[in-house]
Amino acid sequence: MACGPVDTLAAVTPAVRRRIDQDDEEQRATTLELFYDLVFVFAITQVSHTLLEHLTWAGAGQAAIVLLAVHWSWNFTTWVTNELDPDVIHVRILLLVLMLLSLLLAIAIPEAFGGRALLFAVSYVAIQVLRHGFLTFVAADAGTNERERAGRILTWFVFAGIFWIGGALVGEGSTRTVLWVAALVIDYGGALLTFWVPGRPKLDGTSWEVTAPHMAERFQAFVIIALGESIVVTGATAAGHELDVPTATALVLAFLGTAAFWWLYFTSVGRIAEDTLLHARDQTMLTRDVYTFLHVVLIAGIVVSAVGDEVVLAHPKEELGTPELVALVAGPVLYFFAQLLIKFRVMGEIGWTRVAAIVACIAAGAVGTTTAALVPAALLALVGCVLIAADEHQMRSHFASEPALEG
């Protein structure tokens, strides 16, 4: 049953859980979850701007570390709201506090490897520990499976937090990078090992209950966040330049690329993933692999593509330097590679159209070494359009056949 604002803290434990017992049509994101997502529009924008300002291999590595942390903080809040009722006042307050901490995290992103490293690390660790501390000690009864699994996740977060805080305290340089990479390995490795703790029974997929429609919708929303950031960057960059023919052409090509990303996900890969998840025997492991792990590669592709679009808009008639050209091509390559992995995980087959698209993107980059920026940008947009046509043909065959394979 649902709890109202007058519930006492003692009543939270049995009442904050709601998803599992609801019908599929009720298992949808709440307005508070969508409100919470707004902070991550800002966070993704901060990541793309940081990459644009530090377009080097070191800068790309730092942007990747920051993006992985942002994704991980959002990801586990989504897993928690998959179980808890955001309409209960205590959960509502928790999400708003997490939202404030996420805002501080986003503010620190441009200087995460500089003067705001401690703000970045403390905000991130506070998000992870506070959320799962609540889930362990407030929302779960003693001796239950819920407390057992939440406590194990909390243990891993506390352990990783030592490396996050330590990295912020050691000062700028390679030591910080090494410690933060180690922290990410612990964070992501915990999920890969289903949060194994020495001396405790091993957990498996049956230890979690996943409401598939809610999880699919939430991760689709994060893709929308990233795509929306691309639109904002494209519009803001174009608004700052004279809208002559080359700039207008670059604007159209950037929009076509973003629209192609939307089409290729929401009418193809994302749709297949959701359909497969609904019919999967082990929904937890499939959700972990497809959404928790592989979607961050998808998001990275969108972020890097936004940087490439901004570069082309700023210099449409010029030949791009190597870093700028790599960013332009790497975005679509990452995006298509992520879709290749997702399709392989849910369907057990190689998406050869994605392989061909990746090769074509690399070829477009080679052409861009001797031509103006508009040429490789146009070729990349063409790759997206051709891939859409191929997907539409395949999708008609897929959904006209039997239900998706069980994962």
mmCIF file of C-alpha atoms in Angstrom:
data_model
loop_
_atom_site.group_PDB
_atom_site.id
_atom_site.type_symbol
_atom_site.label_atom_id
_atom_site.label_comp_id
_atom_site.label_asym_id
_atom_site.label_seq_id
_atom_site.Cartn_x
_atom_site.Cartn_y
_atom_site.Cartn_z
ATOM 1 C CA MET A 1 0.000 0.000 0.000
ATOM 2 C CA ALA A 2 1.124 3.577 -0.545
ATOM 3 C CA CYS A 3 2.207 5.918 2.221
ATOM 4 C CA GLY A 4 1.269 9.540 2.524
ATOM 5 C CA PRO A 5 3.135 12.563 3.871
ATOM 6 C CA VAL A 6 1.969 11.897 7.425
ATOM 7 C CA ASP A 7 3.665 8.500 7.644
ATOM 8 C CA THR A 8 6.049 8.069 10.528
ATOM 9 C CA LEU A 9 9.601 6.858 10.079
ATOM 10 C CA ALA A 10 8.679 3.586 11.717
ATOM 11 C CA ALA A 11 6.211 2.927 8.928
ATOM 12 C CA VAL A 12 8.721 3.437 6.147
ATOM 13 C CA THR A 13 10.191 -0.042 5.924
ATOM 14 C CA PRO A 14 7.160 -1.970 4.611
ATOM 15 C CA ALA A 15 5.663 0.978 2.783
ATOM 16 C CA VAL A 16 8.372 2.505 0.637
ATOM 17 C CA ARG A 17 8.420 -0.415 -1.786
ATOM 18 C CA ARG A 18 5.935 -0.322 -4.595
ATOM 19 C CA ARG A 19 7.220 -1.348 -8.014
ATOM 20 C CA ILE A 20 7.111 -5.118 -7.821
ATOM 21 C CA ASP A 21 3.424 -5.420 -7.018
ATOM 22 C CA GLN A 22 2.186 -2.966 -9.627
ATOM 23 C CA ASP A 23 0.826 -3.758 -13.060
ATOM 24 C CA ASP A 24 3.104 -2.979 -16.001
ATOM 25 C CA GLU A 25 1.155 0.121 -16.989
ATOM 26 C CA GLU A 26 1.695 1.577 -13.488
ATOM 27 C CA GLN A 27 5.436 0.973 -13.435
ATOM 28 C CA ARG A 28 6.399 4.305 -14.942
ATOM 29 C CA ALA A 29 8.690 7.154 -13.961
ATOM 30 C CA THR A 30 7.284 9.702 -11.543
ATOM 31 C CA THR A 31 7.522 13.463 -11.946
ATOM 32 C CA LEU A 32 10.094 13.543 -9.135
ATOM 33 C CA GLU A 33 12.340 11.141 -11.051
ATOM 34 C CA LEU A 34 12.054 13.342 -14.130
ATOM 35 C CA PHE A 35 12.795 16.410 -11.999
ATOM 36 C CA TYR A 36 15.846 14.631 -10.604
ATOM 37 C CA ASP A 37 17.031 14.013 -14.169
ATOM 38 C CA LEU A 38 17.281 17.755 -14.848
ATOM 39 C CA VAL A 39 20.521 17.971 -12.890
ATOM 40 C CA PHE A 40 22.052 15.445 -15.242
ATOM 41 C CA VAL A 41 21.254 17.570 -18.281
ATOM 42 C CA PHE A 42 23.620 20.080 -16.705
ATOM 43 C CA ALA A 43 26.112 17.369 -15.746
ATOM 44 C CA ILE A 44 26.313 15.975 -19.289
ATOM 45 C CA THR A 45 26.760 19.514 -20.637
ATOM 46 C CA GLN A 46 29.617 20.022 -18.200
ATOM 47 C CA VAL A 47 31.293 16.823 -19.387
ATOM 48 C CA SER A 48 31.070 17.771 -23.080
ATOM 49 C CA HIS A 49 32.363 21.297 -22.445
ATOM 50 C CA THR A 50 35.225 19.924 -20.383
ATOM 51 C CA LEU A 51 36.198 17.580 -23.208
ATOM 52 C CA LEU A 52 35.974 20.370 -25.771
ATOM 53 C CA GLU A 53 38.282 22.583 -23.706
ATOM 54 C CA HIS A 54 40.806 19.763 -23.201
ATOM 55 C CA LEU A 55 40.762 17.985 -26.557
ATOM 56 C CA THR A 56 43.791 15.789 -25.873
ATOM 57 C CA TRP A 57 44.192 12.129 -24.959
ATOM 58 C CA ALA A 58 44.709 13.145 -21.320
ATOM 59 C CA GLY A 59 41.618 15.346 -21.472
ATOM 60 C CA ALA A 60 39.609 12.536 -23.044
ATOM 61 C CA GLY A 61 40.691 10.178 -20.273
ATOM 62 C CA GLN A 62 39.685 12.647 -17.595
ATOM 63 C CA ALA A 63 36.334 13.264 -19.274
ATOM 64 C CA ALA A 64 35.771 9.506 -19.401
ATOM 65 C CA ILE A 65 36.453 9.167 -15.668
ATOM 66 C CA VAL A 66 34.036 11.984 -14.882
ATOM 67 C CA LEU A 67 31.338 10.582 -17.199
ATOM 68 C CA LEU A 68 31.634 7.108 -15.662
ATOM 69 C CA ALA A 69 31.170 8.613 -12.201
ATOM 70 C CA VAL A 70 28.159 10.689 -13.294
ATOM 71 C CA HIS A 71 26.573 7.659 -14.925
ATOM 72 C CA TRP A 72 27.214 5.457 -11.890
ATOM 73 C CA SER A 73 25.609 7.912 -9.484
ATOM 74 C CA TRP A 74 22.509 8.239 -11.689
ATOM 75 C CA ASN A 75 22.392 4.516 -12.423
ATOM 76 C CA PHE A 76 22.156 3.351 -8.825
ATOM 77 C CA THR A 77 19.540 5.935 -7.941
ATOM 78 C CA THR A 78 17.496 4.440 -10.770
ATOM 79 C CA TRP A 79 17.934 0.941 -9.341
ATOM 80 C CA VAL A 80 16.778 2.229 -5.946
ATOM 81 C CA THR A 81 13.710 3.998 -7.314
ATOM 82 C CA ASN A 82 12.944 0.757 -9.129
ATOM 83 C CA GLU A 83 12.116 -0.604 -5.665
ATOM 84 C CA LEU A 84 11.098 2.410 -3.594
ATOM 85 C CA ASP A 85 8.092 4.682 -3.890
ATOM 86 C CA PRO A 86 9.159 8.270 -4.711
ATOM 87 C CA ASP A 87 5.776 9.492 -3.463
ATOM 88 C CA VAL A 88 6.603 8.511 0.126
ATOM 89 C CA ILE A 89 7.886 11.603 1.919
ATOM 90 C CA HIS A 90 11.108 10.007 3.187
ATOM 91 C CA VAL A 91 12.050 8.746 -0.274
ATOM 92 C CA ARG A 92 11.085 12.109 -1.736
ATOM 93 C CA ILE A 93 13.403 13.928 0.660
ATOM 94 C CA LEU A 94 16.180 11.436 -0.089
ATOM 95 C CA LEU A 95 15.902 12.060 -3.846
ATOM 96 C CA LEU A 96 15.930 15.826 -3.385
ATOM 97 C CA VAL A 97 19.054 15.612 -1.225
ATOM 98 C CA LEU A 98 20.680 13.380 -3.847
ATOM 99 C CA MET A 99 19.668 15.918 -6.470
ATOM 100 C CA LEU A 100 21.409 18.718 -4.561
ATOM 101 C CA LEU A 101 24.550 16.604 -4.164
ATOM 102 C CA SER A 102 24.413 15.781 -7.887
ATOM 103 C CA LEU A 103 24.254 19.505 -8.641
ATOM 104 C CA LEU A 104 27.407 20.038 -6.578
ATOM 105 C CA LEU A 105 29.006 17.127 -8.425
ATOM 106 C CA ALA A 106 28.134 18.714 -11.781
ATOM 107 C CA ILE A 107 29.443 22.123 -10.714
ATOM 108 C CA ALA A 108 32.796 20.547 -9.859
ATOM 109 C CA ILE A 109 33.207 18.710 -13.188
ATOM 110 C CA PRO A 110 35.264 21.326 -15.113
ATOM 111 C CA GLU A 111 37.793 21.474 -12.248
ATOM 112 C CA ALA A 112 37.434 17.855 -11.103
ATOM 113 C CA PHE A 113 41.123 17.273 -11.794
ATOM 114 C CA GLY A 114 42.018 20.709 -10.504
ATOM 115 C CA GLY A 115 40.862 22.952 -7.676
ATOM 116 C CA ARG A 116 37.476 21.296 -7.164
ATOM 117 C CA ALA A 117 38.640 17.703 -6.923
ATOM 118 C CA LEU A 118 37.567 17.385 -3.288
ATOM 119 C CA LEU A 119 34.103 18.808 -4.017
ATOM 120 C CA PHE A 120 33.720 16.329 -6.878
ATOM 121 C CA ALA A 121 34.879 13.315 -4.863
ATOM 122 C CA VAL A 122 32.991 14.148 -1.655
ATOM 123 C CA SER A 123 29.766 14.834 -3.584
ATOM 124 C CA TYR A 124 30.043 11.557 -5.473
ATOM 125 C CA VAL A 125 30.840 9.463 -2.399
ATOM 126 C CA ALA A 126 28.091 11.176 -0.395
ATOM 127 C CA ILE A 127 25.533 10.335 -3.107
ATOM 128 C CA GLN A 128 26.481 6.657 -3.138
ATOM 129 C CA VAL A 129 26.843 6.167 0.611
ATOM 130 C CA LEU A 130 23.791 8.210 1.655
ATOM 131 C CA ARG A 131 21.513 6.493 -0.862
ATOM 132 C CA HIS A 132 22.493 2.972 0.052
ATOM 133 C CA GLY A 133 22.780 3.797 3.713
ATOM 134 C CA PHE A 134 19.103 4.775 3.555
ATOM 135 C CA LEU A 135 18.251 1.626 1.634
ATOM 136 C CA THR A 136 20.153 -0.557 4.105
ATOM 137 C CA PHE A 137 19.188 0.900 7.474
ATOM 138 C CA VAL A 138 15.860 2.668 6.843
ATOM 139 C CA ALA A 139 14.056 1.040 3.938
ATOM 140 C CA ALA A 140 14.955 -2.593 4.682
ATOM 141 C CA ASP A 141 14.128 -4.770 7.686
ATOM 142 C CA ALA A 142 16.905 -6.562 9.543
ATOM 143 C CA GLY A 143 17.557 -10.078 8.269
ATOM 144 C CA THR A 144 15.878 -9.524 4.903
ATOM 145 C CA ASN A 145 17.308 -10.073 1.434
ATOM 146 C CA GLU A 146 16.814 -6.369 0.767
ATOM 147 C CA ARG A 147 19.106 -5.359 3.640
ATOM 148 C CA GLU A 148 21.660 -8.015 2.738
ATOM 149 C CA ARG A 149 22.099 -6.880 -0.844
ATOM 150 C CA ALA A 150 21.897 -3.144 -0.032
ATOM 151 C CA GLY A 151 24.481 -3.580 2.725
ATOM 152 C CA ARG A 152 26.864 -5.311 0.351
ATOM 153 C CA ILE A 153 26.536 -2.541 -2.225
ATOM 154 C CA LEU A 154 27.116 0.000 0.552
ATOM 155 C CA THR A 155 30.280 -1.874 1.566
ATOM 156 C CA TRP A 156 31.658 -1.648 -1.963
ATOM 157 C CA PHE A 157 30.800 2.059 -2.177
ATOM 158 C CA VAL A 158 32.543 2.809 1.118
ATOM 159 C CA PHE A 159 35.624 0.891 -0.041
ATOM 160 C CA ALA A 160 35.688 2.758 -3.371
ATOM 161 C CA GLY A 161 35.107 6.028 -1.498
ATOM 162 C CA ILE A 162 38.509 5.672 0.165
ATOM 163 C CA PHE A 163 40.121 5.877 -3.264
ATOM 164 C CA TRP A 164 37.895 8.730 -4.431
ATOM 165 C CA ILE A 165 38.636 10.887 -1.387
ATOM 166 C CA GLY A 166 42.282 9.835 -1.351
ATOM 167 C CA GLY A 167 42.670 10.835 -4.985
ATOM 168 C CA ALA A 168 41.206 14.258 -4.277
ATOM 169 C CA LEU A 169 43.589 14.821 -1.360
ATOM 170 C CA VAL A 170 46.870 13.832 -3.024
ATOM 171 C CA GLY A 171 46.954 16.880 -5.262
ATOM 172 C CA GLU A 172 46.980 17.247 -9.034
ATOM 173 C CA GLY A 173 48.866 14.754 -11.134
ATOM 174 C CA SER A 174 49.020 11.137 -12.198
ATOM 175 C CA THR A 175 48.514 9.781 -8.659
ATOM 176 C CA ARG A 176 45.012 11.235 -8.546
ATOM 177 C CA THR A 177 44.200 9.672 -11.899
ATOM 178 C CA VAL A 178 45.482 6.265 -10.789
ATOM 179 C CA LEU A 179 43.480 6.365 -7.553
ATOM 180 C CA TRP A 180 40.294 7.444 -9.323
ATOM 181 C CA VAL A 181 40.684 4.746 -11.968
ATOM 182 C CA ALA A 182 41.080 2.242 -9.126
ATOM 183 C CA ALA A 183 37.918 3.645 -7.524
ATOM 184 C CA LEU A 184 35.993 3.151 -10.774
ATOM 185 C CA VAL A 185 37.306 -0.397 -11.103
ATOM 186 C CA ILE A 186 35.965 -1.109 -7.604
ATOM 187 C CA ASP A 187 32.627 0.592 -8.336
ATOM 188 C CA TYR A 188 31.998 -1.153 -11.633
ATOM 189 C CA GLY A 189 33.674 -4.386 -10.558
ATOM 190 C CA GLY A 190 31.299 -4.694 -7.626
ATOM 191 C CA ALA A 191 28.326 -4.855 -9.973
ATOM 192 C CA LEU A 192 30.145 -7.307 -12.219
ATOM 193 C CA LEU A 193 30.747 -9.595 -9.220
ATOM 194 C CA THR A 194 27.166 -9.084 -7.943
ATOM 195 C CA PHE A 195 28.705 -7.402 -4.884
ATOM 196 C CA TRP A 196 30.435 -10.473 -3.497
ATOM 197 C CA VAL A 197 31.645 -10.055 0.088
ATOM 198 C CA PRO A 198 34.021 -12.576 1.711
ATOM 199 C CA GLY A 199 32.288 -14.851 4.184
ATOM 200 C CA ARG A 200 28.810 -14.130 2.861
ATOM 201 C CA PRO A 201 26.683 -16.323 0.547
ATOM 202 C CA LYS A 202 26.984 -15.476 -3.120
ATOM 203 C CA LEU A 203 24.190 -13.415 -4.660
ATOM 204 C CA ASP A 204 22.806 -13.976 -8.143
ATOM 205 C CA GLY A 205 20.167 -12.441 -10.358
ATOM 206 C CA THR A 206 17.332 -13.858 -8.257
ATOM 207 C CA SER A 207 18.440 -11.677 -5.338
ATOM 208 C CA TRP A 208 17.025 -8.623 -7.133
ATOM 209 C CA GLU A 209 13.563 -8.033 -8.539
ATOM 210 C CA VAL A 210 13.462 -5.836 -11.623
ATOM 211 C CA THR A 211 10.411 -4.031 -12.943
ATOM 212 C CA ALA A 212 11.352 -4.094 -16.601
ATOM 213 C CA PRO A 213 9.125 -1.266 -17.929
ATOM 214 C CA HIS A 214 10.417 1.181 -15.325
ATOM 215 C CA MET A 215 14.077 0.320 -15.871
ATOM 216 C CA ALA A 216 13.800 0.541 -19.647
ATOM 217 C CA GLU A 217 11.989 3.875 -19.435
ATOM 218 C CA ARG A 218 14.531 5.368 -17.035
ATOM 219 C CA PHE A 219 17.555 4.469 -19.147
ATOM 220 C CA GLN A 220 15.776 5.641 -22.270
ATOM 221 C CA ALA A 221 15.296 8.933 -20.447
ATOM 222 C CA PHE A 222 19.042 9.179 -19.874
ATOM 223 C CA VAL A 223 19.625 8.714 -23.597
ATOM 224 C CA ILE A 224 17.161 11.571 -24.185
ATOM 225 C CA ILE A 225 19.115 13.696 -21.695
ATOM 226 C CA ALA A 226 22.311 13.162 -23.674
ATOM 227 C CA LEU A 227 20.605 13.773 -27.014
ATOM 228 C CA GLY A 228 18.994 16.910 -25.614
ATOM 229 C CA GLU A 229 22.397 18.175 -24.550
ATOM 230 C CA SER A 230 23.578 17.703 -28.142
ATOM 231 C CA ILE A 231 20.707 19.840 -29.394
ATOM 232 C CA VAL A 232 21.492 22.549 -26.833
ATOM 233 C CA VAL A 233 25.176 22.585 -27.779
ATOM 234 C CA THR A 234 24.327 22.709 -31.493
ATOM 235 C CA GLY A 235 21.865 25.557 -31.067
ATOM 236 C CA ALA A 236 24.062 27.579 -28.704
ATOM 237 C CA THR A 237 27.102 27.258 -30.948
ATOM 238 C CA ALA A 238 25.173 28.204 -34.087
ATOM 239 C CA ALA A 239 23.631 31.198 -32.303
ATOM 240 C CA GLY A 240 27.108 32.525 -31.595
ATOM 241 C CA HIS A 241 28.131 32.585 -35.264
ATOM 242 C CA GLU A 242 26.916 34.304 -38.388
ATOM 243 C CA LEU A 243 24.396 31.971 -40.010
ATOM 244 C CA ASP A 244 25.975 31.889 -43.461
ATOM 245 C CA VAL A 245 25.697 28.947 -45.853
ATOM 246 C CA PRO A 246 28.584 26.871 -44.410
ATOM 247 C CA THR A 247 27.412 27.386 -40.819
ATOM 248 C CA ALA A 248 23.792 26.646 -41.745
ATOM 249 C CA THR A 249 24.920 23.496 -43.515
ATOM 250 C CA ALA A 250 26.907 22.426 -40.462
ATOM 251 C CA LEU A 251 23.840 23.075 -38.307
ATOM 252 C CA VAL A 252 21.649 20.889 -40.528
ATOM 253 C CA LEU A 253 24.238 18.094 -40.561
ATOM 254 C CA ALA A 254 24.591 18.207 -36.767
ATOM 255 C CA PHE A 255 20.828 17.993 -36.370
ATOM 256 C CA LEU A 256 20.616 15.095 -38.833
ATOM 257 C CA GLY A 257 23.288 13.230 -36.886
ATOM 258 C CA THR A 258 21.480 13.698 -33.570
ATOM 259 C CA ALA A 259 18.144 12.764 -35.135
ATOM 260 C CA ALA A 260 19.724 9.634 -36.605
ATOM 261 C CA PHE A 261 21.023 8.677 -33.163
ATOM 262 C CA TRP A 262 17.506 9.047 -31.764
ATOM 263 C CA TRP A 263 15.986 7.004 -34.597
ATOM 264 C CA LEU A 264 18.554 4.220 -34.417
ATOM 265 C CA TYR A 265 18.030 3.796 -30.692
ATOM 266 C CA PHE A 266 14.320 4.338 -30.062
ATOM 267 C CA THR A 267 12.984 2.531 -33.106
ATOM 268 C CA SER A 268 15.612 -0.201 -33.200
ATOM 269 C CA VAL A 269 18.184 -1.144 -30.553
ATOM 270 C CA GLY A 270 16.381 0.365 -27.568
ATOM 271 C CA ARG A 271 13.094 -1.170 -28.635
ATOM 272 C CA ILE A 272 14.631 -4.612 -29.104
ATOM 273 C CA ALA A 273 16.367 -4.371 -25.708
ATOM 274 C CA GLU A 274 13.140 -3.462 -23.911
ATOM 275 C CA ASP A 275 11.177 -6.181 -25.699
ATOM 276 C CA THR A 276 13.814 -8.783 -24.827
ATOM 277 C CA LEU A 277 13.971 -7.649 -21.195
ATOM 278 C CA LEU A 278 10.213 -8.084 -20.790
ATOM 279 C CA HIS A 279 10.485 -11.744 -21.825
ATOM 280 C CA ALA A 280 13.857 -12.590 -20.245
ATOM 281 C CA ARG A 281 14.277 -15.396 -17.703
ATOM 282 C CA ASP A 282 16.977 -13.499 -15.800
ATOM 283 C CA GLN A 283 15.888 -9.888 -16.002
ATOM 284 C CA THR A 284 18.382 -8.699 -13.384
ATOM 285 C CA MET A 285 21.512 -9.807 -15.227
ATOM 286 C CA LEU A 286 20.193 -8.635 -18.574
ATOM 287 C CA THR A 287 19.338 -5.234 -17.085
ATOM 288 C CA ARG A 288 22.780 -5.000 -15.506
ATOM 289 C CA ASP A 289 24.611 -5.853 -18.729
ATOM 290 C CA VAL A 290 22.521 -3.883 -21.217
ATOM 291 C CA TYR A 291 21.589 -0.819 -19.177
ATOM 292 C CA THR A 292 24.069 -0.486 -16.316
ATOM 293 C CA PHE A 293 27.194 -1.308 -18.324
ATOM 294 C CA LEU A 294 26.605 -0.887 -22.057
ATOM 295 C CA HIS A 295 24.460 2.237 -22.012
ATOM 296 C CA VAL A 296 27.323 4.329 -20.665
ATOM 297 C CA VAL A 297 29.243 3.592 -23.890
ATOM 298 C CA LEU A 298 26.174 4.777 -25.812
ATOM 299 C CA ILE A 299 26.078 7.994 -23.766
ATOM 300 C CA ALA A 300 29.803 8.528 -24.311
ATOM 301 C CA GLY A 301 29.227 8.332 -28.064
ATOM 302 C CA ILE A 302 26.547 11.026 -27.875
ATOM 303 C CA VAL A 303 28.730 13.289 -25.718
ATOM 304 C CA VAL A 304 31.740 12.994 -28.034
ATOM 305 C CA SER A 305 29.507 13.540 -31.077
ATOM 306 C CA ALA A 306 28.242 16.783 -29.529
ATOM 307 C CA VAL A 307 31.853 17.937 -29.227
ATOM 308 C CA GLY A 308 32.482 17.009 -32.869
ATOM 309 C CA ASP A 309 29.367 18.898 -33.987
ATOM 310 C CA GLU A 310 30.497 21.990 -32.087
ATOM 311 C CA VAL A 311 33.912 21.854 -33.728
ATOM 312 C CA VAL A 312 32.406 21.626 -37.227
ATOM 313 C CA LEU A 313 29.977 24.476 -36.504
ATOM 314 C CA ALA A 314 32.860 26.664 -35.402
ATOM 315 C CA HIS A 315 35.098 25.785 -38.378
ATOM 316 C CA PRO A 316 32.916 24.453 -41.237
ATOM 317 C CA LYS A 317 35.211 25.534 -44.079
ATOM 318 C CA GLU A 318 38.502 24.599 -42.438
ATOM 319 C CA GLU A 319 40.444 21.374 -42.434
ATOM 320 C CA LEU A 320 40.254 19.960 -38.919
ATOM 321 C CA GLY A 321 43.262 19.135 -36.816
ATOM 322 C CA THR A 322 43.802 15.582 -35.667
ATOM 323 C CA PRO A 323 42.167 15.956 -32.201
ATOM 324 C CA GLU A 324 39.097 17.643 -33.662
ATOM 325 C CA LEU A 325 38.757 15.095 -36.460
ATOM 326 C CA VAL A 326 39.132 12.213 -34.015
ATOM 327 C CA ALA A 327 36.348 13.675 -31.865
ATOM 328 C CA LEU A 328 34.086 14.064 -34.910
ATOM 329 C CA VAL A 329 34.535 10.430 -35.938
ATOM 330 C CA ALA A 330 34.868 8.840 -32.499
ATOM 331 C CA GLY A 331 31.390 9.908 -31.418
ATOM 332 C CA PRO A 332 29.470 7.902 -34.038
ATOM 333 C CA VAL A 333 31.979 5.026 -33.770
ATOM 334 C CA LEU A 334 31.396 4.748 -30.016
ATOM 335 C CA TYR A 335 27.638 5.017 -30.489
ATOM 336 C CA PHE A 336 27.468 2.303 -33.134
ATOM 337 C CA PHE A 337 29.883 0.108 -31.193
ATOM 338 C CA ALA A 338 27.652 0.352 -28.113
ATOM 339 C CA GLN A 339 24.637 -0.631 -30.190
ATOM 340 C CA LEU A 340 26.630 -3.528 -31.628
ATOM 341 C CA LEU A 341 27.354 -4.789 -28.101
ATOM 342 C CA ILE A 342 23.763 -4.315 -26.954
ATOM 343 C CA LYS A 343 22.353 -6.243 -29.903
ATOM 344 C CA PHE A 344 24.865 -9.022 -29.335
ATOM 345 C CA ARG A 345 23.893 -9.254 -25.644
ATOM 346 C CA VAL A 346 20.142 -9.354 -26.203
ATOM 347 C CA MET A 347 19.989 -11.308 -29.455
ATOM 348 C CA GLY A 348 23.220 -13.315 -29.431
ATOM 349 C CA GLU A 349 24.179 -12.235 -32.934
ATOM 350 C CA ILE A 350 26.582 -9.771 -34.495
ATOM 351 C CA GLY A 351 24.965 -6.674 -35.972
ATOM 352 C CA TRP A 352 26.860 -6.534 -39.232
ATOM 353 C CA THR A 353 25.166 -3.298 -40.243
ATOM 354 C CA ARG A 354 26.791 -1.663 -37.204
ATOM 355 C CA VAL A 355 30.163 -3.136 -38.155
ATOM 356 C CA ALA A 356 29.782 -1.680 -41.652
ATOM 357 C CA ALA A 357 28.749 1.682 -40.186
ATOM 358 C CA ILE A 358 31.849 1.789 -37.978
ATOM 359 C CA VAL A 359 34.093 1.059 -40.959
ATOM 360 C CA ALA A 360 32.311 3.748 -42.976
ATOM 361 C CA CYS A 361 32.796 6.292 -40.171
ATOM 362 C CA ILE A 362 36.521 5.576 -40.060
ATOM 363 C CA ALA A 363 36.668 5.992 -43.833
ATOM 364 C CA ALA A 364 34.886 9.349 -43.501
ATOM 365 C CA GLY A 365 37.545 10.382 -41.018
ATOM 366 C CA ALA A 366 40.268 9.455 -43.489
ATOM 367 C CA VAL A 367 38.600 11.659 -46.115
ATOM 368 C CA GLY A 368 38.495 14.465 -43.555
ATOM 369 C CA THR A 369 42.284 14.610 -43.317
ATOM 370 C CA THR A 370 42.433 16.456 -46.649
ATOM 371 C CA THR A 371 39.055 18.225 -46.890
ATOM 372 C CA ALA A 372 37.021 20.892 -45.117
ATOM 373 C CA ALA A 373 35.148 19.851 -41.954
ATOM 374 C CA LEU A 374 31.797 19.824 -43.743
ATOM 375 C CA VAL A 375 32.837 16.878 -45.925
ATOM 376 C CA PRO A 376 33.382 14.243 -43.198
ATOM 377 C CA ALA A 377 30.393 15.662 -41.318
ATOM 378 C CA ALA A 378 28.210 15.099 -44.383
ATOM 379 C CA LEU A 379 29.569 11.584 -44.852
ATOM 380 C CA LEU A 380 28.842 10.720 -41.213
ATOM 381 C CA ALA A 381 25.279 12.006 -41.560
ATOM 382 C CA LEU A 382 24.908 9.862 -44.687
ATOM 383 C CA VAL A 383 26.102 6.791 -42.758
ATOM 384 C CA GLY A 384 23.380 7.410 -40.184
ATOM 385 C CA CYS A 385 20.674 7.746 -42.839
ATOM 386 C CA VAL A 386 21.739 4.557 -44.636
ATOM 387 C CA LEU A 387 21.796 2.707 -41.317
ATOM 388 C CA ILE A 388 18.254 3.882 -40.580
ATOM 389 C CA ALA A 389 17.065 2.417 -43.881
ATOM 390 C CA ALA A 390 18.764 -0.899 -43.075
ATOM 391 C CA ASP A 391 17.286 -0.962 -39.571
ATOM 392 C CA GLU A 392 13.772 -0.243 -40.790
ATOM 393 C CA HIS A 393 13.992 -3.249 -43.049
ATOM 394 C CA GLN A 394 15.320 -5.472 -40.246
ATOM 395 C CA MET A 395 12.797 -4.212 -37.685
ATOM 396 C CA ARG A 396 9.852 -5.104 -39.888
ATOM 397 C CA SER A 397 11.185 -8.658 -40.012
ATOM 398 C CA HIS A 398 11.979 -8.794 -36.272
ATOM 399 C CA PHE A 399 8.613 -7.672 -34.934
ATOM 400 C CA ALA A 400 6.712 -9.650 -37.534
ATOM 401 C CA SER A 401 8.247 -12.876 -36.158
ATOM 402 C CA GLU A 402 8.114 -14.543 -32.749
ATOM 403 C CA PRO A 403 8.651 -12.562 -29.488
ATOM 404 C CA ALA A 404 12.248 -11.541 -28.735
ATOM 405 C CA LEU A 405 14.694 -14.171 -27.570
ATOM 406 C CA GLU A 406 14.825 -14.763 -23.857
ATOM 407 C CA GLY A 407 17.953 -13.461 -22.166
#
